[in-house]
Coordinates of C-alpha atoms in Angstrom, one line a residue:
X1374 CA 106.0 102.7 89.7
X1375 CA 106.7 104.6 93.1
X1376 CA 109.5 103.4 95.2
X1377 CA 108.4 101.0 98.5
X1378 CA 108.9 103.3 101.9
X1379 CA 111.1 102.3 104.4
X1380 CA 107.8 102.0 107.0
X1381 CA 106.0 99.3 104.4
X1382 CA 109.7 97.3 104.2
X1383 CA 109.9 97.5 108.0
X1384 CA 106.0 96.0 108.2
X1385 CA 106.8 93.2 105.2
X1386 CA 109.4 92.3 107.1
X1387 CA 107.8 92.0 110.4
X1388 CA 104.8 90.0 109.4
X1389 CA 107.9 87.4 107.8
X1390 CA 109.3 87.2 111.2
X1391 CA 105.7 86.4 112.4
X1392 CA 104.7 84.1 109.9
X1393 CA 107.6 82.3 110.1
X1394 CA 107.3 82.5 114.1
X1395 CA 104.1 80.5 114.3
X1396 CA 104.7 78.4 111.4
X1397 CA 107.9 76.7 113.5
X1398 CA 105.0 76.9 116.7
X1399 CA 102.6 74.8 114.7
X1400 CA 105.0 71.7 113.7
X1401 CA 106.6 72.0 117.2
X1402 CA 102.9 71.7 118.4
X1403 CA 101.7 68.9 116.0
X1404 CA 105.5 66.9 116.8
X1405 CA 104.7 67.0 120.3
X1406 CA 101.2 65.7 120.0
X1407 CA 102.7 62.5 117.3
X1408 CA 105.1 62.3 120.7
X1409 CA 102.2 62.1 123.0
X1410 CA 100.9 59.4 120.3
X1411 CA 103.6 57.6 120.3
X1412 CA 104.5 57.0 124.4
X1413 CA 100.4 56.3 124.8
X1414 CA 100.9 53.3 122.0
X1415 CA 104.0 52.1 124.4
X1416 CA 101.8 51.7 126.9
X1417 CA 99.1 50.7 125.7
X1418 CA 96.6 52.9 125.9
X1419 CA 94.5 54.4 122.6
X1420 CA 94.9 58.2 121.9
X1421 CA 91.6 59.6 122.7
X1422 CA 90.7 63.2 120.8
X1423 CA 87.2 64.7 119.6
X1424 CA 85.4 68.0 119.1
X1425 CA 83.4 69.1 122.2
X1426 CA 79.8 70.6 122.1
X1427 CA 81.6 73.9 123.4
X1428 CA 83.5 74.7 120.8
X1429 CA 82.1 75.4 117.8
X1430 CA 84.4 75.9 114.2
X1431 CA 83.2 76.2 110.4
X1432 CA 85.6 74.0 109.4
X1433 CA 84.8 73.6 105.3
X1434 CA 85.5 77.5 105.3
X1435 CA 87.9 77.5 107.6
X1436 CA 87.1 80.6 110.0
X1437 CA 87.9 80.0 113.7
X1438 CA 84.6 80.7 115.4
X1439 CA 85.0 81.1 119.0
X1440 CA 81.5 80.3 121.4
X1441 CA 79.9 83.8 121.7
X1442 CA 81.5 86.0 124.0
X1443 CA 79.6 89.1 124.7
X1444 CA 82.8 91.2 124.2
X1445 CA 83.2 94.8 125.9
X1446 CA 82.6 97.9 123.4
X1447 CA 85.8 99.3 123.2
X1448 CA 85.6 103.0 121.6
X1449 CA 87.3 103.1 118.4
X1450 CA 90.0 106.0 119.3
X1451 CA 91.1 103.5 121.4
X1452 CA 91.5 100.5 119.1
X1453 CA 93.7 102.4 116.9
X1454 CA 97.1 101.2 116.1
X1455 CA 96.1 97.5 118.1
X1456 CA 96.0 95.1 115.8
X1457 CA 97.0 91.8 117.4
X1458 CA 94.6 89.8 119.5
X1459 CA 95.6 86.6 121.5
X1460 CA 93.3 84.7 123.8
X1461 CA 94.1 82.0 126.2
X1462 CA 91.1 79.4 127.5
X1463 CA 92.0 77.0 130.2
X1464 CA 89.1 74.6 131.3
X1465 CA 87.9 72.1 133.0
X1466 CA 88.4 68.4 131.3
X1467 CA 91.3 70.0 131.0
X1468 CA 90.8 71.8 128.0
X1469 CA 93.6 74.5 126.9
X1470 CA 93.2 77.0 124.1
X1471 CA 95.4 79.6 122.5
X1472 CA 94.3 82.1 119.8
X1473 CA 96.6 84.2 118.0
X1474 CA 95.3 86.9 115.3
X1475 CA 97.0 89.7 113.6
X1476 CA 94.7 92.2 111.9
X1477 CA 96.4 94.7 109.3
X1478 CA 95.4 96.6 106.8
X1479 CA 96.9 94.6 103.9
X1480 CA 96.3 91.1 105.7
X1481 CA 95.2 89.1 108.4
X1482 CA 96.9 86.1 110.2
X1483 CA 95.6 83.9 112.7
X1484 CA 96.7 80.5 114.6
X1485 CA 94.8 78.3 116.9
X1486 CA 95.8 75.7 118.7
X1487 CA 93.3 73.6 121.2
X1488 CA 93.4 70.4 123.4
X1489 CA 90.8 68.8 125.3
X1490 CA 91.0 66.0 127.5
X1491 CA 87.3 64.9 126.6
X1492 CA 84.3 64.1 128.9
X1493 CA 84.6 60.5 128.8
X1494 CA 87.4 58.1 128.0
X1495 CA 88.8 58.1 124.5
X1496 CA 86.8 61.2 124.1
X1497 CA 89.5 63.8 123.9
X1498 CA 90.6 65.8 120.5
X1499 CA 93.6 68.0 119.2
X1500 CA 93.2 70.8 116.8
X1501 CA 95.7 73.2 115.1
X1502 CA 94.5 75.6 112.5
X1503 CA 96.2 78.3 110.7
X1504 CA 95.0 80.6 108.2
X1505 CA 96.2 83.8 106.0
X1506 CA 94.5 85.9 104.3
X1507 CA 96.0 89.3 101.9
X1508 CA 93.6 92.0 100.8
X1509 CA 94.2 94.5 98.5
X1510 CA 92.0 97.2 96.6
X1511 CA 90.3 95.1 94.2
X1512 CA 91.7 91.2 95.0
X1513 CA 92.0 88.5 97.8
X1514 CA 93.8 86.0 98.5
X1515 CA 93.5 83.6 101.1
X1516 CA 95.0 80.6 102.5
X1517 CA 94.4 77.7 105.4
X1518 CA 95.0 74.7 106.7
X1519 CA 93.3 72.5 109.6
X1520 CA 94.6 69.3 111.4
X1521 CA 91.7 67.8 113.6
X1522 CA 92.8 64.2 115.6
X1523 CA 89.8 63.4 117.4
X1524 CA 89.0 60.3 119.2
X1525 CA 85.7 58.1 118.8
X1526 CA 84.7 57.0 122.2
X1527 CA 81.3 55.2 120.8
X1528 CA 77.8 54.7 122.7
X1529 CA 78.7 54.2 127.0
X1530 CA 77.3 50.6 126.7
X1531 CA 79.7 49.8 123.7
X1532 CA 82.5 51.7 123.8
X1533 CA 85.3 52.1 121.3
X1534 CA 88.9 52.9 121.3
X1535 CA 89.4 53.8 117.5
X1536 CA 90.6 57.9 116.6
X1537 CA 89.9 59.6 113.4
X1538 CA 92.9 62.3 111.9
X1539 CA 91.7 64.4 109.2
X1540 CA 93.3 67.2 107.1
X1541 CA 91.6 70.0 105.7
X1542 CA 93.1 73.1 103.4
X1543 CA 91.4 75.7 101.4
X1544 CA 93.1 78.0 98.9
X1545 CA 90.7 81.2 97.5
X1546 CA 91.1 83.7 95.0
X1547 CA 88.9 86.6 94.9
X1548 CA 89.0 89.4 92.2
X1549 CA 86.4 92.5 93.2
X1550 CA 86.4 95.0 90.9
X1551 CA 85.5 95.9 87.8
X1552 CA 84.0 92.3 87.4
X1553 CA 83.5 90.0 90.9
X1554 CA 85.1 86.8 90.3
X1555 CA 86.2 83.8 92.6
X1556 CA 87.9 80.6 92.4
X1557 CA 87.6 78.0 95.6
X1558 CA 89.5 75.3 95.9
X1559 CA 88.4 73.0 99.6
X1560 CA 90.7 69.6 100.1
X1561 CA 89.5 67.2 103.2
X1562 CA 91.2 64.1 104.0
X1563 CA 89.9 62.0 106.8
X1564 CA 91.7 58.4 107.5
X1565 CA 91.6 57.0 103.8
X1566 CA 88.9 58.9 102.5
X1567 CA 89.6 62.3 100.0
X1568 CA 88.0 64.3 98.7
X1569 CA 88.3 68.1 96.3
X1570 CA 85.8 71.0 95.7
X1571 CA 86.5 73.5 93.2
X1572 CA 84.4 76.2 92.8
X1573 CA 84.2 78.9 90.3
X1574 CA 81.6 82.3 90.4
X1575 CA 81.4 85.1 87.8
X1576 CA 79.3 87.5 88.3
X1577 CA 78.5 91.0 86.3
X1578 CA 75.9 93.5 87.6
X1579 CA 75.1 96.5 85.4
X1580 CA 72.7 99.2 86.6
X1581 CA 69.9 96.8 88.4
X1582 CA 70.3 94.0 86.6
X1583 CA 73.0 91.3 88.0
X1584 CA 74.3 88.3 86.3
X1585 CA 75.4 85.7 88.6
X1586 CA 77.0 82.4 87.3
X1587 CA 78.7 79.3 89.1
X1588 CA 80.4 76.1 88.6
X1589 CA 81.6 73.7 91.2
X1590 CA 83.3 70.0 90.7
X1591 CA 83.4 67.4 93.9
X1592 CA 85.5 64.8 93.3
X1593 CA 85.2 62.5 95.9
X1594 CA 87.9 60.6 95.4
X1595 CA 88.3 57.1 93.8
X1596 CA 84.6 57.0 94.5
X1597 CA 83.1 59.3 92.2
X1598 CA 82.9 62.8 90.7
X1599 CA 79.6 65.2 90.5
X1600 CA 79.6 68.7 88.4
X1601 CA 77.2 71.1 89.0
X1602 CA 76.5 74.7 86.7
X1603 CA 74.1 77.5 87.5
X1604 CA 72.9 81.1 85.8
X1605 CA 71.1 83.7 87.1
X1606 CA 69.6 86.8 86.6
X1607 CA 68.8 89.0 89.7
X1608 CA 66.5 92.1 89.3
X1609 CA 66.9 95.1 92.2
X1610 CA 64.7 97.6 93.3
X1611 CA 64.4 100.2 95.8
X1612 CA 62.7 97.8 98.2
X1613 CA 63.2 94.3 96.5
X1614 CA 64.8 91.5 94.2
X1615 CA 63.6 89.3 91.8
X1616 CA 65.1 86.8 90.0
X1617 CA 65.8 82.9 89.8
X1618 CA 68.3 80.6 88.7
X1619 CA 68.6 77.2 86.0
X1620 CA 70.4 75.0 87.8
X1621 CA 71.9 71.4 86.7
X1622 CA 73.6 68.8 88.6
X1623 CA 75.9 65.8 86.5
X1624 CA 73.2 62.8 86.2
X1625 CA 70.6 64.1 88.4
X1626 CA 68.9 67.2 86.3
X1627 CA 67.9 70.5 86.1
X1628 CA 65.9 72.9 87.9
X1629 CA 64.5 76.3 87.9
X1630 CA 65.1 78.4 91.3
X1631 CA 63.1 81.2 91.7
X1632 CA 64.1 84.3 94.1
X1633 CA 62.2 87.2 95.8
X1634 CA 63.0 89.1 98.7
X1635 CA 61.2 92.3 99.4
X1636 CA 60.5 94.4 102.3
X1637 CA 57.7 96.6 102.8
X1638 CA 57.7 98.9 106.2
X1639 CA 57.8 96.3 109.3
X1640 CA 57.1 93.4 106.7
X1641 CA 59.2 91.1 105.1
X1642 CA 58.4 88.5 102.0
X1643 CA 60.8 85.9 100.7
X1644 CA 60.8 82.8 98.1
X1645 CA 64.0 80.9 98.3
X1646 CA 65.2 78.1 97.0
X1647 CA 68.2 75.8 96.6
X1648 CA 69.3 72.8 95.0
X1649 CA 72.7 71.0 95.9
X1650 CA 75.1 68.0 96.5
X1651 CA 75.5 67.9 100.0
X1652 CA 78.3 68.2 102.0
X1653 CA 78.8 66.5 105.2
X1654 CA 82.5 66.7 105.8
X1655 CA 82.2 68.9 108.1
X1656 CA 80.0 66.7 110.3
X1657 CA 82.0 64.0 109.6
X1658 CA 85.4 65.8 111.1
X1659 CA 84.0 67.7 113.7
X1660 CA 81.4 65.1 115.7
X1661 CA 82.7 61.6 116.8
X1662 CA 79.3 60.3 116.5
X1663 CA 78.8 60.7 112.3
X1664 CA 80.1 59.2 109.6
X1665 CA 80.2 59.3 106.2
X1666 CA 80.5 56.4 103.6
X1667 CA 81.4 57.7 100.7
X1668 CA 78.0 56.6 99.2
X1669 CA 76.9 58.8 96.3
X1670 CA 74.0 60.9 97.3
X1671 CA 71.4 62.8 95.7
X1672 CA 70.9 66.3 96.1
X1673 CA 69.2 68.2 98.3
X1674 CA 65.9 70.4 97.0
X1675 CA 64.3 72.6 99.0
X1676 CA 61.5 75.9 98.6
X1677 CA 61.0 77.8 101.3
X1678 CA 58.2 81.2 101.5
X1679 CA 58.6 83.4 104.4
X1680 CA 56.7 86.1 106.0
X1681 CA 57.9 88.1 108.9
X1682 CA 57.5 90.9 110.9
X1683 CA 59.8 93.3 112.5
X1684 CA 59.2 96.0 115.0
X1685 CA 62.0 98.3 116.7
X1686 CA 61.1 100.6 118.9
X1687 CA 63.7 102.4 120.6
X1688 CA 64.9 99.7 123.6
X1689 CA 62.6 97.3 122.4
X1690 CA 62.7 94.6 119.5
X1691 CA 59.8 91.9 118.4
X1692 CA 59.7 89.7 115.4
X1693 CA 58.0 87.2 114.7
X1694 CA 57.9 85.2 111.3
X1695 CA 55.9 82.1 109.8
X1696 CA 57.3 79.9 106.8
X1697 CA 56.2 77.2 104.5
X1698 CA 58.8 74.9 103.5
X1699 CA 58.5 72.4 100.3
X1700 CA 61.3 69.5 100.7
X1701 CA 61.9 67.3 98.0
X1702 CA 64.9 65.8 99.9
X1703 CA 66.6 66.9 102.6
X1704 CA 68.6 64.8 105.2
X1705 CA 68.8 64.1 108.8
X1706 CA 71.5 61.8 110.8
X1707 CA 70.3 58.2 112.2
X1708 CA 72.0 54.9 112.7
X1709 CA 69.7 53.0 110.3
X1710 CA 73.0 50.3 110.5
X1711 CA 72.7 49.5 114.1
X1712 CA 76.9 50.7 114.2
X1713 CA 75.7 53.2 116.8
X1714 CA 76.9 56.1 114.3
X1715 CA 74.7 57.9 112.9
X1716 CA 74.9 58.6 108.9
X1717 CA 72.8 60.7 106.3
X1718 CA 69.4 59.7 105.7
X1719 CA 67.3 61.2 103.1
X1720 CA 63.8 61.9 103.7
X1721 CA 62.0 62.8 100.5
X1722 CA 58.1 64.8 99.6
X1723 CA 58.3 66.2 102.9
X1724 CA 56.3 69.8 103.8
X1725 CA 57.3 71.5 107.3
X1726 CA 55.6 74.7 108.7
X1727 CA 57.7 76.8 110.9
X1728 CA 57.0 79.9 113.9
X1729 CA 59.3 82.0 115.2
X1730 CA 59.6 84.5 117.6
X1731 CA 62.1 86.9 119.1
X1732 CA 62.0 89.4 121.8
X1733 CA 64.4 91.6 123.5
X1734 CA 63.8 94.6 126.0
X1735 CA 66.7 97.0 127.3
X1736 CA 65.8 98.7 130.7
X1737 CA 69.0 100.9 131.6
X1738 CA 71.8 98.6 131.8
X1739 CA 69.4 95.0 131.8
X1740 CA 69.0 93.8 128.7
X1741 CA 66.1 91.3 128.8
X1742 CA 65.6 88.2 125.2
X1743 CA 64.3 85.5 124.1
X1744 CA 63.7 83.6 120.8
X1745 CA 62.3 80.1 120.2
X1746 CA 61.2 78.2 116.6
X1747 CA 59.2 75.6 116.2
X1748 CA 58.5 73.3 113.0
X1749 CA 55.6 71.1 112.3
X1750 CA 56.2 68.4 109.7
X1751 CA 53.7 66.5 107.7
X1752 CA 55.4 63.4 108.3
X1753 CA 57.7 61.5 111.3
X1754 CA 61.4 63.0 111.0
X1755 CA 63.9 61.8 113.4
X1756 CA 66.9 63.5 115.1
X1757 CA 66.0 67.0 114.4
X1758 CA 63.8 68.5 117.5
X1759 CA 60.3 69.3 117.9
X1760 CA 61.4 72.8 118.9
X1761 CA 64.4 75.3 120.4
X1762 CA 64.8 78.2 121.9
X1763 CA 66.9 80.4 124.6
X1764 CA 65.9 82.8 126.7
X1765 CA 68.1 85.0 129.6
X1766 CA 69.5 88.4 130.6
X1767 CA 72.1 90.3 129.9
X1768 CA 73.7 93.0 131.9
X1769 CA 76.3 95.5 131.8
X1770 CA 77.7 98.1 134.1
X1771 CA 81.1 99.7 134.4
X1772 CA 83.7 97.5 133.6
X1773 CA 81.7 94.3 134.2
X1774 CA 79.5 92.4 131.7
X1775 CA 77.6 89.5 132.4
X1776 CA 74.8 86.8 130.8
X1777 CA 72.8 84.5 132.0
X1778 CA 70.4 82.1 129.7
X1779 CA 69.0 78.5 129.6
X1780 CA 68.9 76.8 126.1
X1781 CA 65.8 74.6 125.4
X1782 CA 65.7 71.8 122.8
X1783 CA 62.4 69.7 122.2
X1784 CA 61.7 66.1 121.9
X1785 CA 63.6 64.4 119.2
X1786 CA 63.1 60.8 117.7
X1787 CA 65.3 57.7 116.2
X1788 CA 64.5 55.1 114.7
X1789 CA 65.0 52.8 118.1
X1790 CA 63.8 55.3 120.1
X1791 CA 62.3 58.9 121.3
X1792 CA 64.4 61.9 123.9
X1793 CA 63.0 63.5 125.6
X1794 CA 62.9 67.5 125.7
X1795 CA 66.0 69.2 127.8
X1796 CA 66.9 72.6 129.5
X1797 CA 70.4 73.7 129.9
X1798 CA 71.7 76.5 132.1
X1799 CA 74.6 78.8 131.0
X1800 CA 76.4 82.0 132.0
X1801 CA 79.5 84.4 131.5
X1802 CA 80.9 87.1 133.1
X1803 CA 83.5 89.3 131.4
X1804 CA 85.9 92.6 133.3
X1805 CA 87.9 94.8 131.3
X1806 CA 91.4 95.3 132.9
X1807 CA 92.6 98.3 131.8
X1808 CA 92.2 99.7 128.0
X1809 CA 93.5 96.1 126.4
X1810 CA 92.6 93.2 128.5
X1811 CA 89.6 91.3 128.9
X1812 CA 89.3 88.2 131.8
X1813 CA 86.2 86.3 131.0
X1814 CA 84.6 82.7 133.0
X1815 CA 81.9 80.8 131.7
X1816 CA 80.0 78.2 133.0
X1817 CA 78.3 75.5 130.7
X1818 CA 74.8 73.1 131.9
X1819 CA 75.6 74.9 135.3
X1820 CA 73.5 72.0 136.7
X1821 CA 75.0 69.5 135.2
X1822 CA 72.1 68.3 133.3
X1823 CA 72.4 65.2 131.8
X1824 CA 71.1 64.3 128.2
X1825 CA 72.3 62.6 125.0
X1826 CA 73.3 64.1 121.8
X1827 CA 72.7 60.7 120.2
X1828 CA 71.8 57.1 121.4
X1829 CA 74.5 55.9 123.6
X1830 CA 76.4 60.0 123.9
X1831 CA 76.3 61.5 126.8
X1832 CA 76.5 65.4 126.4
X1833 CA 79.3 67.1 128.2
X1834 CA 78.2 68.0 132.4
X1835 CA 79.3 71.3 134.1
X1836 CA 82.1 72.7 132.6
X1837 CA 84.1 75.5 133.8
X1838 CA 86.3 77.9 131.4
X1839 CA 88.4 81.0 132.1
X1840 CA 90.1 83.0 129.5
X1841 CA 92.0 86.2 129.2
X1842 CA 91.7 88.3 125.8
X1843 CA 94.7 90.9 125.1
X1844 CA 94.6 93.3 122.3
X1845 CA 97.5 95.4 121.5

């Protein structure tokens, strides 16, 4: 074995320090926010915290997903040697947000901390998330942890005061090479419900033949547990795969999942299909008007055919695509309780059509888009809308780079009701200072449209955010 280099024990020893640095950060953090609790129960006044619409987080994976910032093209001589990255948001609400990320070649680190003050009484939320990650040649190995407190302020003509604190860690080992193998294992806890996925894939692929196999447990705890096991053989050509899948689910079956994707000049041709437990945790943590029982449910089956069409020519783009979906169950959120939260609700032998089309145009340093989808079900669904879209421009010059688009959604129904359809007008506007620093403001529903994410929920108005990005 060679001997370790003074540079590589210099580096160990730095990203210690660092570790270790936002570790004490994070429980200084989370023991002034139990302070904040505390004083507010003195007094008498209920601890109000929730996710709002403008940030937007995958929480069962645990990747901090900031809202998309169209971030300056920095030339890659230049990004050499940076490999830390904070940003700092302050908006209107307040809201305050502090990113930290540290990008190496061996491993990854990154720390977010957020608090918003919420649109509405009881409406506000906390969120600390930290997450590791160390890469080597031929393995992974990753590591995070998510606190969410988040309050539930309830419909405007019924309002609540309760919270909801959840917890969420996932551990993953990933082995690449010679044969790809990875181990999962996601723990949420929300309030005094728990719950554990473990998830296993193997996979082999010799020449153009690939073996894919998978085993996951979900043990929702003292409720019930659900195993589900899947093979597969995939088949790979210059200009296509073919394959499918057996797939069987503890005391609900087995199915055959058939797979084709091919494409063929501008055209595209798919068969997919899937066949799962649902997961709704992530729902349940990150909107403060769902819930989740703790009911058993059945899986979701779905087969879905898609032909599309893609043309790039230069500064233009066009594609357009049409799809045939079968849905043996699938599930949408209603209050079918009358608790004015909305739950899962299957909806079962349903068949939905779908169009969609995307544009986009560059003249000089104008860049002009647009895409919209609509679906057309053989049946009445509620929540989910008739159609959605966005459409805007997008310029850059110089140092500056700004964007300027509406967001459409269609009409969407409920079982005590019908919304209607709604526009929403957004922008950015981003300046480089210097080689390393970005300042950015964006303005959300610049009109301050008002509309209802649910019966009762009021959508956030205007909001206003500024935020530096450093890179060094």
């Amino acid at each position: 074995m060679g001997r370790i280099g003074r540079e590589e024990i210099e580096g160990i020893a730095k990203m210690k320090k660092i570790f270790l640095f936002f570790i004490i950060f994070f429980l200084i953090n989370n023991a002034k926010a139990q302070q904040i609790k505390l004083e507010e129960e003195i007094v008498g006044e209920d601890l109000s915290i929730k996710k709002t619409e403008i940030f937007s987080y995958s929480i069962p994976e645990l990747e901090i997903k900031f809202p998309p910032l169209p971030v300056l093209n920095i030339k890659k001589e230049e990004r050499k040697g940076k490999e830390n990255k904070i940003v700092v948001e302050v908006g209107s609400y307040p809201s305050f947000k502090i990113y930290f990320s540290r990008n190496c070649k061996n491993y990854n680190l990154n720390f977010c901390n957020i608090f918003s003050n919420g649109y509405r009484e009881n409406d506000s939320f906390i969120h600390k998330e930290i997450s590791f990650k160390y890469k080597m040649e031929e393995k992974n190995i990753s590591f995070g942890f998510l606190n969410r407190n988040m309050g539930l302020p309830g419909p405007v003509f019924s309002p609540f005061t309760e919270s909801r604190n959840s917890y969420s860690m996932k551990i993953l080992f990933e082995n690449i090479k010679p044969v790809k193998f990875k181990i999962s294992h996601n723990y949420y806890s929300v309030e005094n419900m728990r719950s554990h996925f473990l998830k296993f894939l193997f996979s082999f692929k010799k020449s153009k033949i690939e073996n894919k196999n998978f085993l996951q447990i979900y043990d929702f705890i003292d409720e019930f547990l659900n195993c589900t096991f899947s093979s597969g053989i995939l088949f790979s050509k210059e200009n296509f795969k073919i394959g499918g899948s057996i797939k069987f689910i503890s005391g609900e079956g087995v199915r055959f999942l058939p797979y084709f994707d091919g494409n063929f000049g501008n055209f595209s041709v798919s068969l997919k299909s899937d066949y799962s437990i649902p997961d709704f945790w992530y729902d349940f943590i990150n909107f403060n008007y769902k819930e989740i029982k703790g009911e058993k449910l059945k899986p979701f089956e779905k087969y879905k055919f898609m032909v599309k069409y893609s043309k790039r020519n230069g500064s233009f783009s066009f594609d357009i695509n049409l799809s045939a979906n079968l849905l043996k169950r699938f599930y949408i959120w209603d209050d079918i309780d009358l608790n004015y939260l909305a739950e899962p609700v299957g909806v079962e032998d349903a068949f939905c059509s779908s169009a969609g089309i995307g544009v986009s145009k560059k003249l000089k340093n104008v860049r002009i888009f647009m895409d919209y989808k609509r679906d057309f079900y053989n049946k009445d669904v509620n929540y989910l809308p008739e159609g959605e879209g966005k459409a805007g421009i997008f310029l850059k010059k110089g140092k500056f780079e700004g964007k300027l688009w509406i967001e459409h959604k269609g009409k969407r129904k409920f079982s005590d009701g019908v919304f209607g359809s709604f526009a929403i007008l957004n922008s950015s506007l981003l300046y480089k200072i210097g080689k390393d620093t970005i300042f950015g403001i964006r303005l959300n529903n610049i009109t301050g449209k008002e509309y209802n994410l649910f019966k009762g929920y009021p959508a956030e108005g205007r909001e206003i955010l500024t935020f530096f990005l450093i890179e060094f």
